């Protein structure tokens, strides 16, 4: 037995989909370093042109902040005292609105979109704006509005994007941009080349000040409730909602190409499963044919994942023992998932639906996934599900000659098992919905009943339906367990990350903070305040105060005051609860 | 499966063919399910074939001309597990081929469109099973 060779340089990336981080990074890159931005500001030239460019940027940033705050579900009733991130979002929105207001004005320097600016600084601002527009468009591909204006998800990423941690991460990114723009202020004030109305220069300076206010508000929230690095990374990795094209395996596809095929197909299957979960109960696509096909193909896919992981473990015998043990554990988990899927498939033999024959997209993708994983697991380049019993499994040597290849295969198996989880979840939802609609049938066993009704099928009993739903539940758990076990295989510790993250990568921390936010929101609603954010700051602004120090002090006072009210409310409620409980105990103790 | 094959071979007319086809799909399903062994190379083919056998069974069961006696669950039948999977694959391949031919013929003779559709659908399932099982030795 051999050990894996060290990775041979930088490997290929398995996905090429645009991510939000790409556009965000481009925006930062266009603005440049503080020194270069300051230098560009000092060489700025026509002030009205810069003012217009900064206005566009502020408007786009404001839209991002509004998106991050647009979470009606988080704050039921809207009666609340804004604290923490909610307050930061409100203040950031207001600060950007103020920045836009001071920049808005005469039409001097206004350019049509696509007309190149004259100065380097305006060009930088314009380029950053365009990158941010594209980035926001990318995020919006996951969301939609329903007929009543309610938010709808167009992909499984939608729920992730609108989760509080992602909203906070988005606000944090806007704050970082605002911070990056700060050298503008000093640079413009020092510029000897700036041409134009002195009032325009003052307005630019005021806009920078509002950007600083925004940054400070968000940083205050960040200090109270930091966003984890994992959540920031996940936001950046958010891909465009674009289903990859259906890959078709070629003969003699190299291992890397097969891994790409598995990952792309897994993504398509996951997306189809997500869509299938929202199919209405009456949908003709909800058929026993589809449910059985998904179960059968997923049994085969989990079997192939087991084969792949065992082969890798065989090839790792002389390398790190830990890796081999992890691979074997992952293979066992995949085998357990296969057992669960097989049990589910068998249970579906006993039931049917009122319509049959039509195959759902999820069933088609599940079949493709079984084919692609099979091509990877077996040596025969023409392997199909109909291939006979004498097909040789791919030996470890040809499967993973390098550590890079091994990491690719582990990533492919991981994505495959993740998709199996989604397929099981989607199937469970469909089955439950069809059962509730009376569409799950069983053969009529009673001869007398059959003669009387002349119907070969009757509605399945609740016991039968529950039995199948329980098997779906087990299958979801086993598939998720396999994906989790594979994620512990640490080959990638020495090799670059290969596959794009999935929505399930939302950190446990994100889930925890979501729960905390819900709890906090409920607590704040209990306070019953008037909901006006930052009363002192608003008063200062109404007085025309623009001094950042004064505004910061005002914000601190607002925050302290609100915290005092929250603490006092909690203490009073606790005291009432304690005294009531004490009273009850006293009454019970009385003879 | 041998009995199911014989009955199918002798069946004549739409209703008898549907009844025999239902029995044949059920017998294949039971035989396949008893031989799903992940250590054999036929595992993937058997798993997919089982799903098609269940679909084919249901397709004929819903045909208007299906005789009432057909609603029997063959999955409860005893299956001889001493037969090696390769032999099961061969038997399934033969039976599915005969099924496909009989059902296609019946589809051509059926006057009720629902019977025709049921026969066509079941014939496709039989063809799929044959494709999956035929590569066995």
PDB file of N, CA and C in Angstrom, chain A residues 288-289 292-293 295-297 299-300 303-304 306 338 342 345-346 348-354 356-357 367 370 378 383 385-391 393 441 443-445 450-451 455-457 464, chain B residues 22 29 32-36 38-48 50-52 54-59 61-62 66 68-73 75-76 86 121 131-137:
ATOM      1  N   UNK A 288     -46.029   8.478  -6.756  1.00  0.00           N
ATOM      2  CA  UNK A 288     -45.282   7.358  -6.179  1.00  0.00           C
ATOM      3  C   UNK A 288     -44.063   7.065  -7.049  1.00  0.00           C
ATOM      4  N   UNK A 289     -44.218   7.251  -8.346  1.00  0.00           N
ATOM      5  CA  UNK A 289     -43.109   7.016  -9.281  1.00  0.00           C
ATOM      6  C   UNK A 289     -41.897   7.861  -8.887  1.00  0.00           C
ATOM      7  N   UNK A 292     -40.478   6.906  -5.336  1.00  0.00           N
ATOM      8  CA  UNK A 292     -39.706   5.649  -5.412  1.00  0.00           C
ATOM      9  C   UNK A 292     -38.384   5.855  -6.125  1.00  0.00           C
ATOM     10  N   UNK A 293     -38.421   6.638  -7.197  1.00  0.00           N
ATOM     11  CA  UNK A 293     -37.190   6.845  -7.975  1.00  0.00           C
ATOM     12  C   UNK A 293     -36.152   7.585  -7.139  1.00  0.00           C
ATOM     13  N   UNK A 295     -35.928   7.518  -3.884  1.00  0.00           N
ATOM     14  CA  UNK A 295     -35.446   6.603  -2.849  1.00  0.00           C
ATOM     15  C   UNK A 295     -34.470   5.588  -3.436  1.00  0.00           C
ATOM     16  N   UNK A 296     -34.798   5.059  -4.608  1.00  0.00           N
ATOM     17  CA  UNK A 296     -33.924   4.058  -5.227  1.00  0.00           C
ATOM     18  C   UNK A 296     -32.577   4.671  -5.613  1.00  0.00           C
ATOM     19  N   UNK A 297     -32.628   5.810  -6.303  1.00  0.00           N
ATOM     20  CA  UNK A 297     -31.383   6.445  -6.758  1.00  0.00           C
ATOM     21  C   UNK A 297     -30.534   6.884  -5.570  1.00  0.00           C
ATOM     22  N   UNK A 299     -30.466   5.476  -2.628  1.00  0.00           N
ATOM     23  CA  UNK A 299     -29.852   4.264  -2.056  1.00  0.00           C
ATOM     24  C   UNK A 299     -28.546   3.981  -2.794  1.00  0.00           C
ATOM     25  N   UNK A 300     -28.614   4.078  -4.109  1.00  0.00           N
ATOM     26  CA  UNK A 300     -27.438   3.785  -4.937  1.00  0.00           C
ATOM     27  C   UNK A 300     -26.342   4.840  -4.711  1.00  0.00           C
ATOM     28  N   UNK A 303     -24.589   4.273  -1.550  1.00  0.00           N
ATOM     29  CA  UNK A 303     -23.740   3.087  -1.730  1.00  0.00           C
ATOM     30  C   UNK A 303     -22.429   3.480  -2.424  1.00  0.00           C
ATOM     31  N   UNK A 304     -22.546   4.307  -3.448  1.00  0.00           N
ATOM     32  CA  UNK A 304     -21.343   4.740  -4.161  1.00  0.00           C
ATOM     33  C   UNK A 304     -20.439   5.588  -3.267  1.00  0.00           C
ATOM     34  N   UNK A 306     -20.115   5.277  -0.137  1.00  0.00           N
ATOM     35  CA  UNK A 306     -19.416   4.340   0.752  1.00  0.00           C
ATOM     36  C   UNK A 306     -18.218   3.708   0.022  1.00  0.00           C
ATOM     37  N   UNK A 338     -27.321   4.412   3.370  1.00  0.00           N
ATOM     38  CA  UNK A 338     -27.829   3.495   2.340  1.00  0.00           C
ATOM     39  C   UNK A 338     -28.893   2.559   2.928  1.00  0.00           C
ATOM     40  N   UNK A 342     -32.709   2.377   1.719  1.00  0.00           N
ATOM     41  CA  UNK A 342     -33.256   1.112   1.228  1.00  0.00           C
ATOM     42  C   UNK A 342     -34.534   0.759   1.990  1.00  0.00           C
ATOM     43  N   UNK A 345     -37.197   2.898   0.603  1.00  0.00           N
ATOM     44  CA  UNK A 345     -37.594   2.440  -0.734  1.00  0.00           C
ATOM     45  C   UNK A 345     -38.536   1.238  -0.615  1.00  0.00           C
ATOM     46  N   UNK A 346     -38.212   0.332   0.280  1.00  0.00           N
ATOM     47  CA  UNK A 346     -39.062  -0.860   0.444  1.00  0.00           C
ATOM     48  C   UNK A 346     -40.441  -0.485   0.985  1.00  0.00           C
ATOM     49  N   UNK A 348     -42.020   2.161   0.395  1.00  0.00           N
ATOM     50  CA  UNK A 348     -42.788   2.808  -0.674  1.00  0.00           C
ATOM     51  C   UNK A 348     -43.361   1.790  -1.662  1.00  0.00           C
ATOM     52  N   UNK A 349     -42.878   0.534  -1.604  1.00  0.00           N
ATOM     53  CA  UNK A 349     -43.472  -0.513  -2.447  1.00  0.00           C
ATOM     54  C   UNK A 349     -44.936  -0.743  -2.088  1.00  0.00           C
ATOM     55  N   UNK A 350     -45.278  -0.481  -0.829  1.00  0.00           N
ATOM     56  CA  UNK A 350     -46.609  -0.841  -0.322  1.00  0.00           C
ATOM     57  C   UNK A 350     -47.634   0.269  -0.502  1.00  0.00           C
ATOM     58  N   UNK A 351     -47.210   1.409  -0.964  1.00  0.00           N
ATOM     59  CA  UNK A 351     -48.149   2.517  -1.136  1.00  0.00           C
ATOM     60  C   UNK A 351     -48.041   3.055  -2.564  1.00  0.00           C
ATOM     61  N   UNK A 352     -49.034   3.796  -2.953  1.00  0.00           N
ATOM     62  CA  UNK A 352     -48.982   4.439  -4.266  1.00  0.00           C
ATOM     63  C   UNK A 352     -49.735   5.765  -4.180  1.00  0.00           C
ATOM     64  N   UNK A 353     -49.810   6.443  -5.304  1.00  0.00           N
ATOM     65  CA  UNK A 353     -50.538   7.721  -5.335  1.00  0.00           C
ATOM     66  C   UNK A 353     -51.630   7.644  -6.390  1.00  0.00           C
ATOM     67  N   UNK A 354     -52.550   8.606  -6.344  1.00  0.00           N
ATOM     68  CA  UNK A 354     -53.666   8.564  -7.285  1.00  0.00           C
ATOM     69  C   UNK A 354     -53.226   8.877  -8.708  1.00  0.00           C
ATOM     70  N   UNK A 356     -49.710   8.621 -11.345  1.00  0.00           N
ATOM     71  CA  UNK A 356     -48.419   7.943 -11.426  1.00  0.00           C
ATOM     72  C   UNK A 356     -47.736   8.277 -12.752  1.00  0.00           C
ATOM     73  N   UNK A 357     -46.544   7.825 -12.873  1.00  0.00           N
ATOM     74  CA  UNK A 357     -45.856   7.913 -14.157  1.00  0.00           C
ATOM     75  C   UNK A 357     -44.976   9.141 -14.304  1.00  0.00           C
ATOM     76  N   UNK A 367     -31.427  10.568 -10.014  1.00  0.00           N
ATOM     77  CA  UNK A 367     -30.919   9.532 -10.913  1.00  0.00           C
ATOM     78  C   UNK A 367     -29.569   9.918 -11.497  1.00  0.00           C
ATOM     79  N   UNK A 370     -26.821   9.412  -8.967  1.00  0.00           N
ATOM     80  CA  UNK A 370     -26.428   8.000  -8.852  1.00  0.00           C
ATOM     81  C   UNK A 370     -25.484   7.620  -9.993  1.00  0.00           C
ATOM     82  N   UNK A 378     -16.579   3.386 -10.068  1.00  0.00           N
ATOM     83  CA  UNK A 378     -16.179   2.211 -10.856  1.00  0.00           C
ATOM     84  C   UNK A 378     -15.189   2.595 -11.950  1.00  0.00           C
ATOM     85  N   UNK A 383     -19.714   3.054 -17.316  1.00  0.00           N
ATOM     86  CA  UNK A 383     -20.589   2.477 -16.283  1.00  0.00           C
ATOM     87  C   UNK A 383     -21.951   3.164 -16.294  1.00  0.00           C
ATOM     88  N   UNK A 385     -26.215   2.463 -14.549  1.00  0.00           N
ATOM     89  CA  UNK A 385     -26.942   1.698 -13.533  1.00  0.00           C
ATOM     90  C   UNK A 385     -27.286   0.305 -14.042  1.00  0.00           C
ATOM     91  N   UNK A 386     -27.274   0.138 -15.362  1.00  0.00           N
ATOM     92  CA  UNK A 386     -27.598  -1.160 -15.943  1.00  0.00           C
ATOM     93  C   UNK A 386     -26.364  -2.031 -16.136  1.00  0.00           C
ATOM     94  N   UNK A 387     -25.204  -1.547 -15.724  1.00  0.00           N
ATOM     95  CA  UNK A 387     -23.994  -2.349 -15.892  1.00  0.00           C
ATOM     96  C   UNK A 387     -24.098  -3.582 -14.995  1.00  0.00           C
ATOM     97  N   UNK A 388     -23.567  -4.663 -15.495  1.00  0.00           N
ATOM     98  CA  UNK A 388     -23.686  -5.939 -14.782  1.00  0.00           C
ATOM     99  C   UNK A 388     -22.810  -6.022 -13.542  1.00  0.00           C
ATOM    100  N   UNK A 389     -22.729  -7.223 -12.992  1.00  0.00           N
ATOM    101  CA  UNK A 389     -22.060  -7.391 -11.703  1.00  0.00           C
ATOM    102  C   UNK A 389     -20.536  -7.403 -11.777  1.00  0.00           C
ATOM    103  N   UNK A 390     -19.965  -7.559 -12.986  1.00  0.00           N
ATOM    104  CA  UNK A 390     -18.515  -7.737 -13.075  1.00  0.00           C
ATOM    105  C   UNK A 390     -17.770  -6.432 -13.295  1.00  0.00           C
ATOM    106  N   UNK A 391     -18.254  -5.356 -12.733  1.00  0.00           N
ATOM    107  CA  UNK A 391     -17.580  -4.068 -12.915  1.00  0.00           C
ATOM    108  C   UNK A 391     -16.640  -3.825 -11.746  1.00  0.00           C
ATOM    109  N   UNK A 393     -14.404  -1.996  -9.071  1.00  0.00           N
ATOM    110  CA  UNK A 393     -14.383  -0.717  -8.363  1.00  0.00           C
ATOM    111  C   UNK A 393     -13.056  -0.027  -8.657  1.00  0.00           C
ATOM    112  N   UNK A 441     -52.295   5.991  -1.294  1.00  0.00           N
ATOM    113  CA  UNK A 441     -53.218   4.859  -1.367  1.00  0.00           C
ATOM    114  C   UNK A 441     -52.492   3.544  -1.098  1.00  0.00           C
ATOM    115  N   UNK A 443     -53.241  -0.945  -1.603  1.00  0.00           N
ATOM    116  CA  UNK A 443     -54.103  -1.919  -2.286  1.00  0.00           C
ATOM    117  C   UNK A 443     -55.239  -2.330  -1.352  1.00  0.00           C
ATOM    118  N   UNK A 444     -56.417  -2.449  -1.923  1.00  0.00           N
ATOM    119  CA  UNK A 444     -57.567  -2.916  -1.142  1.00  0.00           C
ATOM    120  C   UNK A 444     -57.389  -4.407  -0.879  1.00  0.00           C
ATOM    121  N   UNK A 445     -57.229  -4.776   0.383  1.00  0.00           N
ATOM    122  CA  UNK A 445     -56.908  -6.172   0.703  1.00  0.00           C
ATOM    123  C   UNK A 445     -58.171  -7.010   0.923  1.00  0.00           C
ATOM    124  N   UNK A 450     -63.428  -5.058  -2.011  1.00  0.00           N
ATOM    125  CA  UNK A 450     -63.047  -4.906  -3.420  1.00  0.00           C
ATOM    126  C   UNK A 450     -64.248  -5.182  -4.330  1.00  0.00           C
ATOM    127  N   UNK A 451     -65.024  -6.208  -3.982  1.00  0.00           N
ATOM    128  CA  UNK A 451     -66.217  -6.524  -4.780  1.00  0.00           C
ATOM    129  C   UNK A 451     -67.252  -5.405  -4.665  1.00  0.00           C
ATOM    130  N   UNK A 455     -62.906  -0.835  -6.368  1.00  0.00           N
ATOM    131  CA  UNK A 455     -61.715   0.022  -6.415  1.00  0.00           C
ATOM    132  C   UNK A 455     -60.518  -0.770  -5.897  1.00  0.00           C
ATOM    133  N   UNK A 456     -59.474  -0.866  -6.706  1.00  0.00           N
ATOM    134  CA  UNK A 456     -58.326  -1.677  -6.274  1.00  0.00           C
ATOM    135  C   UNK A 456     -57.495  -1.001  -5.182  1.00  0.00           C
ATOM    136  N   UNK A 457     -57.689   0.288  -4.975  1.00  0.00           N
ATOM    137  CA  UNK A 457     -56.899   1.009  -3.963  1.00  0.00           C
ATOM    138  C   UNK A 457     -57.802   1.811  -3.037  1.00  0.00           C
ATOM    139  N   UNK A 464     -50.033   3.472   8.562  1.00  0.00           N
ATOM    140  CA  UNK A 464     -49.147   3.242   7.413  1.00  0.00           C
ATOM    141  C   UNK A 464     -48.404   4.533   7.049  1.00  0.00           C
TER     142      UNK A 464
ATOM    143  N   UNK B  22     -49.800  -8.128 -13.531  1.00  0.00           N
ATOM    144  CA  UNK B  22     -49.763  -7.678 -12.137  1.00  0.00           C
ATOM    145  C   UNK B  22     -49.040  -8.701 -11.270  1.00  0.00           C
ATOM    146  N   UNK B  29     -40.790  -8.095  -8.116  1.00  0.00           N
ATOM    147  CA  UNK B  29     -40.470  -7.178  -7.011  1.00  0.00           C
ATOM    148  C   UNK B  29     -40.041  -7.964  -5.772  1.00  0.00           C
ATOM    149  N   UNK B  32     -36.577  -9.524  -6.384  1.00  0.00           N
ATOM    150  CA  UNK B  32     -35.499  -8.523  -6.372  1.00  0.00           C
ATOM    151  C   UNK B  32     -35.231  -8.061  -4.945  1.00  0.00           C
ATOM    152  N   UNK B  33     -36.297  -7.758  -4.230  1.00  0.00           N
ATOM    153  CA  UNK B  33     -36.123  -7.263  -2.855  1.00  0.00           C
ATOM    154  C   UNK B  33     -35.387  -8.282  -1.977  1.00  0.00           C
ATOM    155  N   UNK B  34     -35.587  -9.555  -2.277  1.00  0.00           N
ATOM    156  CA  UNK B  34     -34.925 -10.592  -1.470  1.00  0.00           C
ATOM    157  C   UNK B  34     -33.451 -10.742  -1.826  1.00  0.00           C
ATOM    158  N   UNK B  35     -33.048 -10.118  -2.916  1.00  0.00           N
ATOM    159  CA  UNK B  35     -31.667 -10.302  -3.367  1.00  0.00           C
ATOM    160  C   UNK B  35     -30.866  -9.000  -3.414  1.00  0.00           C
ATOM    161  N   UNK B  36     -31.343  -7.990  -2.720  1.00  0.00           N
ATOM    162  CA  UNK B  36     -30.603  -6.716  -2.725  1.00  0.00           C
ATOM    163  C   UNK B  36     -29.442  -6.806  -1.745  1.00  0.00           C
ATOM    164  N   UNK B  38     -25.696  -5.364  -1.021  1.00  0.00           N
ATOM    165  CA  UNK B  38     -24.720  -4.344  -1.455  1.00  0.00           C
ATOM    166  C   UNK B  38     -23.339  -4.907  -1.770  1.00  0.00           C
ATOM    167  N   UNK B  39     -23.085  -6.135  -1.381  1.00  0.00           N
ATOM    168  CA  UNK B  39     -21.759  -6.690  -1.691  1.00  0.00           C
ATOM    169  C   UNK B  39     -21.691  -7.240  -3.110  1.00  0.00           C
ATOM    170  N   UNK B  40     -22.824  -7.311  -3.788  1.00  0.00           N
ATOM    171  CA  UNK B  40     -22.783  -7.813  -5.166  1.00  0.00           C
ATOM    172  C   UNK B  40     -22.831  -6.646  -6.147  1.00  0.00           C
ATOM    173  N   UNK B  41     -22.345  -6.908  -7.335  1.00  0.00           N
ATOM    174  CA  UNK B  41     -22.320  -5.857  -8.359  1.00  0.00           C
ATOM    175  C   UNK B  41     -23.690  -5.561  -8.945  1.00  0.00           C
ATOM    176  N   UNK B  42     -24.686  -6.364  -8.577  1.00  0.00           N
ATOM    177  CA  UNK B  42     -26.039  -6.154  -9.121  1.00  0.00           C
ATOM    178  C   UNK B  42     -26.879  -5.245  -8.234  1.00  0.00           C
ATOM    179  N   UNK B  43     -26.282  -4.762  -7.165  1.00  0.00           N
ATOM    180  CA  UNK B  43     -27.054  -4.003  -6.175  1.00  0.00           C
ATOM    181  C   UNK B  43     -27.765  -2.808  -6.819  1.00  0.00           C
ATOM    182  N   UNK B  44     -27.005  -1.970  -7.527  1.00  0.00           N
ATOM    183  CA  UNK B  44     -27.602  -0.751  -8.109  1.00  0.00           C
ATOM    184  C   UNK B  44     -28.713  -1.108  -9.088  1.00  0.00           C
ATOM    185  N   UNK B  45     -28.448  -2.107  -9.945  1.00  0.00           N
ATOM    186  CA  UNK B  45     -29.450  -2.499 -10.945  1.00  0.00           C
ATOM    187  C   UNK B  45     -30.711  -3.027 -10.264  1.00  0.00           C
ATOM    188  N   UNK B  46     -30.548  -3.818  -9.227  1.00  0.00           N
ATOM    189  CA  UNK B  46     -31.708  -4.377  -8.521  1.00  0.00           C
ATOM    190  C   UNK B  46     -32.538  -3.282  -7.844  1.00  0.00           C
ATOM    191  N   UNK B  47     -31.846  -2.334  -7.238  1.00  0.00           N
ATOM    192  CA  UNK B  47     -32.569  -1.259  -6.532  1.00  0.00           C
ATOM    193  C   UNK B  47     -33.436  -0.478  -7.520  1.00  0.00           C
ATOM    194  N   UNK B  48     -32.841  -0.131  -8.658  1.00  0.00           N
ATOM    195  CA  UNK B  48     -33.593   0.649  -9.641  1.00  0.00           C
ATOM    196  C   UNK B  48     -34.708  -0.200 -10.269  1.00  0.00           C
ATOM    197  N   UNK B  50     -36.351  -2.599  -8.870  1.00  0.00           N
ATOM    198  CA  UNK B  50     -37.444  -2.781  -7.902  1.00  0.00           C
ATOM    199  C   UNK B  50     -38.429  -1.614  -7.989  1.00  0.00           C
ATOM    200  N   UNK B  51     -37.889  -0.396  -8.099  1.00  0.00           N
ATOM    201  CA  UNK B  51     -38.769   0.776  -8.202  1.00  0.00           C
ATOM    202  C   UNK B  51     -39.635   0.682  -9.456  1.00  0.00           C
ATOM    203  N   UNK B  52     -39.026   0.220 -10.550  1.00  0.00           N
ATOM    204  CA  UNK B  52     -39.789   0.081 -11.798  1.00  0.00           C
ATOM    205  C   UNK B  52     -40.837  -1.022 -11.686  1.00  0.00           C
ATOM    206  N   UNK B  54     -42.451  -1.935  -8.992  1.00  0.00           N
ATOM    207  CA  UNK B  54     -43.576  -1.400  -8.209  1.00  0.00           C
ATOM    208  C   UNK B  54     -44.421  -0.459  -9.073  1.00  0.00           C
ATOM    209  N   UNK B  55     -43.733   0.366  -9.889  1.00  0.00           N
ATOM    210  CA  UNK B  55     -44.475   1.283 -10.775  1.00  0.00           C
ATOM    211  C   UNK B  55     -45.310   0.503 -11.793  1.00  0.00           C
ATOM    212  N   UNK B  56     -44.709  -0.537 -12.376  1.00  0.00           N
ATOM    213  CA  UNK B  56     -45.425  -1.352 -13.366  1.00  0.00           C
ATOM    214  C   UNK B  56     -46.626  -2.044 -12.740  1.00  0.00           C
ATOM    215  N   UNK B  57     -46.427  -2.579 -11.556  1.00  0.00           N
ATOM    216  CA  UNK B  57     -47.531  -3.241 -10.846  1.00  0.00           C
ATOM    217  C   UNK B  57     -48.701  -2.274 -10.633  1.00  0.00           C
ATOM    218  N   UNK B  58     -48.365  -1.048 -10.188  1.00  0.00           N
ATOM    219  CA  UNK B  58     -49.421  -0.053  -9.941  1.00  0.00           C
ATOM    220  C   UNK B  58     -50.106   0.361 -11.236  1.00  0.00           C
ATOM    221  N   UNK B  59     -49.302   0.490 -12.301  1.00  0.00           N
ATOM    222  CA  UNK B  59     -49.880   0.932 -13.581  1.00  0.00           C
ATOM    223  C   UNK B  59     -50.973  -0.033 -14.034  1.00  0.00           C
ATOM    224  N   UNK B  61     -52.568  -2.171 -12.162  1.00  0.00           N
ATOM    225  CA  UNK B  61     -53.620  -2.255 -11.134  1.00  0.00           C
ATOM    226  C   UNK B  61     -54.684  -1.177 -11.327  1.00  0.00           C
ATOM    227  N   UNK B  62     -54.275  -0.038 -11.881  1.00  0.00           N
ATOM    228  CA  UNK B  62     -55.229   1.057 -12.083  1.00  0.00           C
ATOM    229  C   UNK B  62     -55.965   0.958 -13.421  1.00  0.00           C
ATOM    230  N   UNK B  66     -58.611  -4.221 -15.334  1.00  0.00           N
ATOM    231  CA  UNK B  66     -57.872  -5.099 -14.419  1.00  0.00           C
ATOM    232  C   UNK B  66     -58.858  -5.941 -13.590  1.00  0.00           C
ATOM    233  N   UNK B  68     -60.455  -7.865 -10.493  1.00  0.00           N
ATOM    234  CA  UNK B  68     -60.327  -7.560  -9.069  1.00  0.00           C
ATOM    235  C   UNK B  68     -59.322  -8.453  -8.346  1.00  0.00           C
ATOM    236  N   UNK B  69     -59.174  -9.641  -8.804  1.00  0.00           N
ATOM    237  CA  UNK B  69     -58.302 -10.577  -8.105  1.00  0.00           C
ATOM    238  C   UNK B  69     -56.844 -10.105  -8.085  1.00  0.00           C
ATOM    239  N   UNK B  70     -56.543  -9.122  -8.912  1.00  0.00           N
ATOM    240  CA  UNK B  70     -55.140  -8.702  -9.047  1.00  0.00           C
ATOM    241  C   UNK B  70     -54.574  -7.935  -7.880  1.00  0.00           C
ATOM    242  N   UNK B  71     -55.407  -7.467  -6.954  1.00  0.00           N
ATOM    243  CA  UNK B  71     -54.889  -6.598  -5.892  1.00  0.00           C
ATOM    244  C   UNK B  71     -54.255  -7.386  -4.744  1.00  0.00           C
ATOM    245  N   UNK B  72     -53.352  -8.238  -5.090  1.00  0.00           N
ATOM    246  CA  UNK B  72     -52.678  -9.046  -4.073  1.00  0.00           C
ATOM    247  C   UNK B  72     -51.264  -8.490  -3.892  1.00  0.00           C
ATOM    248  N   UNK B  73     -50.797  -8.476  -2.658  1.00  0.00           N
ATOM    249  CA  UNK B  73     -49.459  -7.948  -2.410  1.00  0.00           C
ATOM    250  C   UNK B  73     -48.462  -9.099  -2.406  1.00  0.00           C
ATOM    251  N   UNK B  75     -45.433  -8.959  -2.130  1.00  0.00           N
ATOM    252  CA  UNK B  75     -44.261  -8.742  -1.275  1.00  0.00           C
ATOM    253  C   UNK B  75     -44.312  -9.623  -0.036  1.00  0.00           C
ATOM    254  N   UNK B  76     -45.517 -10.102   0.284  1.00  0.00           N
ATOM    255  CA  UNK B  76     -45.634 -10.975   1.450  1.00  0.00           C
ATOM    256  C   UNK B  76     -45.301 -12.426   1.098  1.00  0.00           C
ATOM    257  N   UNK B  86     -27.323 -13.605  -9.627  1.00  0.00           N
ATOM    258  CA  UNK B  86     -27.140 -13.617 -11.085  1.00  0.00           C
ATOM    259  C   UNK B  86     -28.280 -14.383 -11.759  1.00  0.00           C
ATOM    260  N   UNK B 121     -47.643   2.307 -20.068  1.00  0.00           N
ATOM    261  CA  UNK B 121     -46.810   2.685 -18.912  1.00  0.00           C
ATOM    262  C   UNK B 121     -46.129   1.447 -18.307  1.00  0.00           C
ATOM    263  N   UNK B 131     -33.734  -3.786 -19.287  1.00  0.00           N
ATOM    264  CA  UNK B 131     -32.464  -3.090 -19.557  1.00  0.00           C
ATOM    265  C   UNK B 131     -31.516  -3.196 -18.357  1.00  0.00           C
ATOM    266  N   UNK B 132     -32.075  -3.070 -17.163  1.00  0.00           N
ATOM    267  CA  UNK B 132     -31.248  -3.106 -15.952  1.00  0.00           C
ATOM    268  C   UNK B 132     -30.743  -4.516 -15.649  1.00  0.00           C
ATOM    269  N   UNK B 133     -31.562  -5.512 -15.942  1.00  0.00           N
ATOM    270  CA  UNK B 133     -31.220  -6.879 -15.539  1.00  0.00           C
ATOM    271  C   UNK B 133     -30.493  -7.659 -16.624  1.00  0.00           C
ATOM    272  N   UNK B 134     -30.539  -7.216 -17.863  1.00  0.00           N
ATOM    273  CA  UNK B 134     -30.065  -8.063 -18.963  1.00  0.00           C
ATOM    274  C   UNK B 134     -28.557  -8.253 -18.979  1.00  0.00           C
ATOM    275  N   UNK B 135     -27.807  -7.296 -18.431  1.00  0.00           N
ATOM    276  CA  UNK B 135     -26.347  -7.404 -18.493  1.00  0.00           C
ATOM    277  C   UNK B 135     -25.792  -8.439 -17.534  1.00  0.00           C
ATOM    278  N   UNK B 136     -26.653  -9.016 -16.737  1.00  0.00           N
ATOM    279  CA  UNK B 136     -26.185 -10.064 -15.831  1.00  0.00           C
ATOM    280  C   UNK B 136     -25.713 -11.267 -16.628  1.00  0.00           C
ATOM    281  N   UNK B 137     -24.907 -12.128 -16.014  1.00  0.00           N
ATOM    282  CA  UNK B 137     -24.360 -13.264 -16.753  1.00  0.00           C
ATOM    283  C   UNK B 137     -25.448 -14.264 -17.139  1.00  0.00           C
TER     284      UNK B 137
END
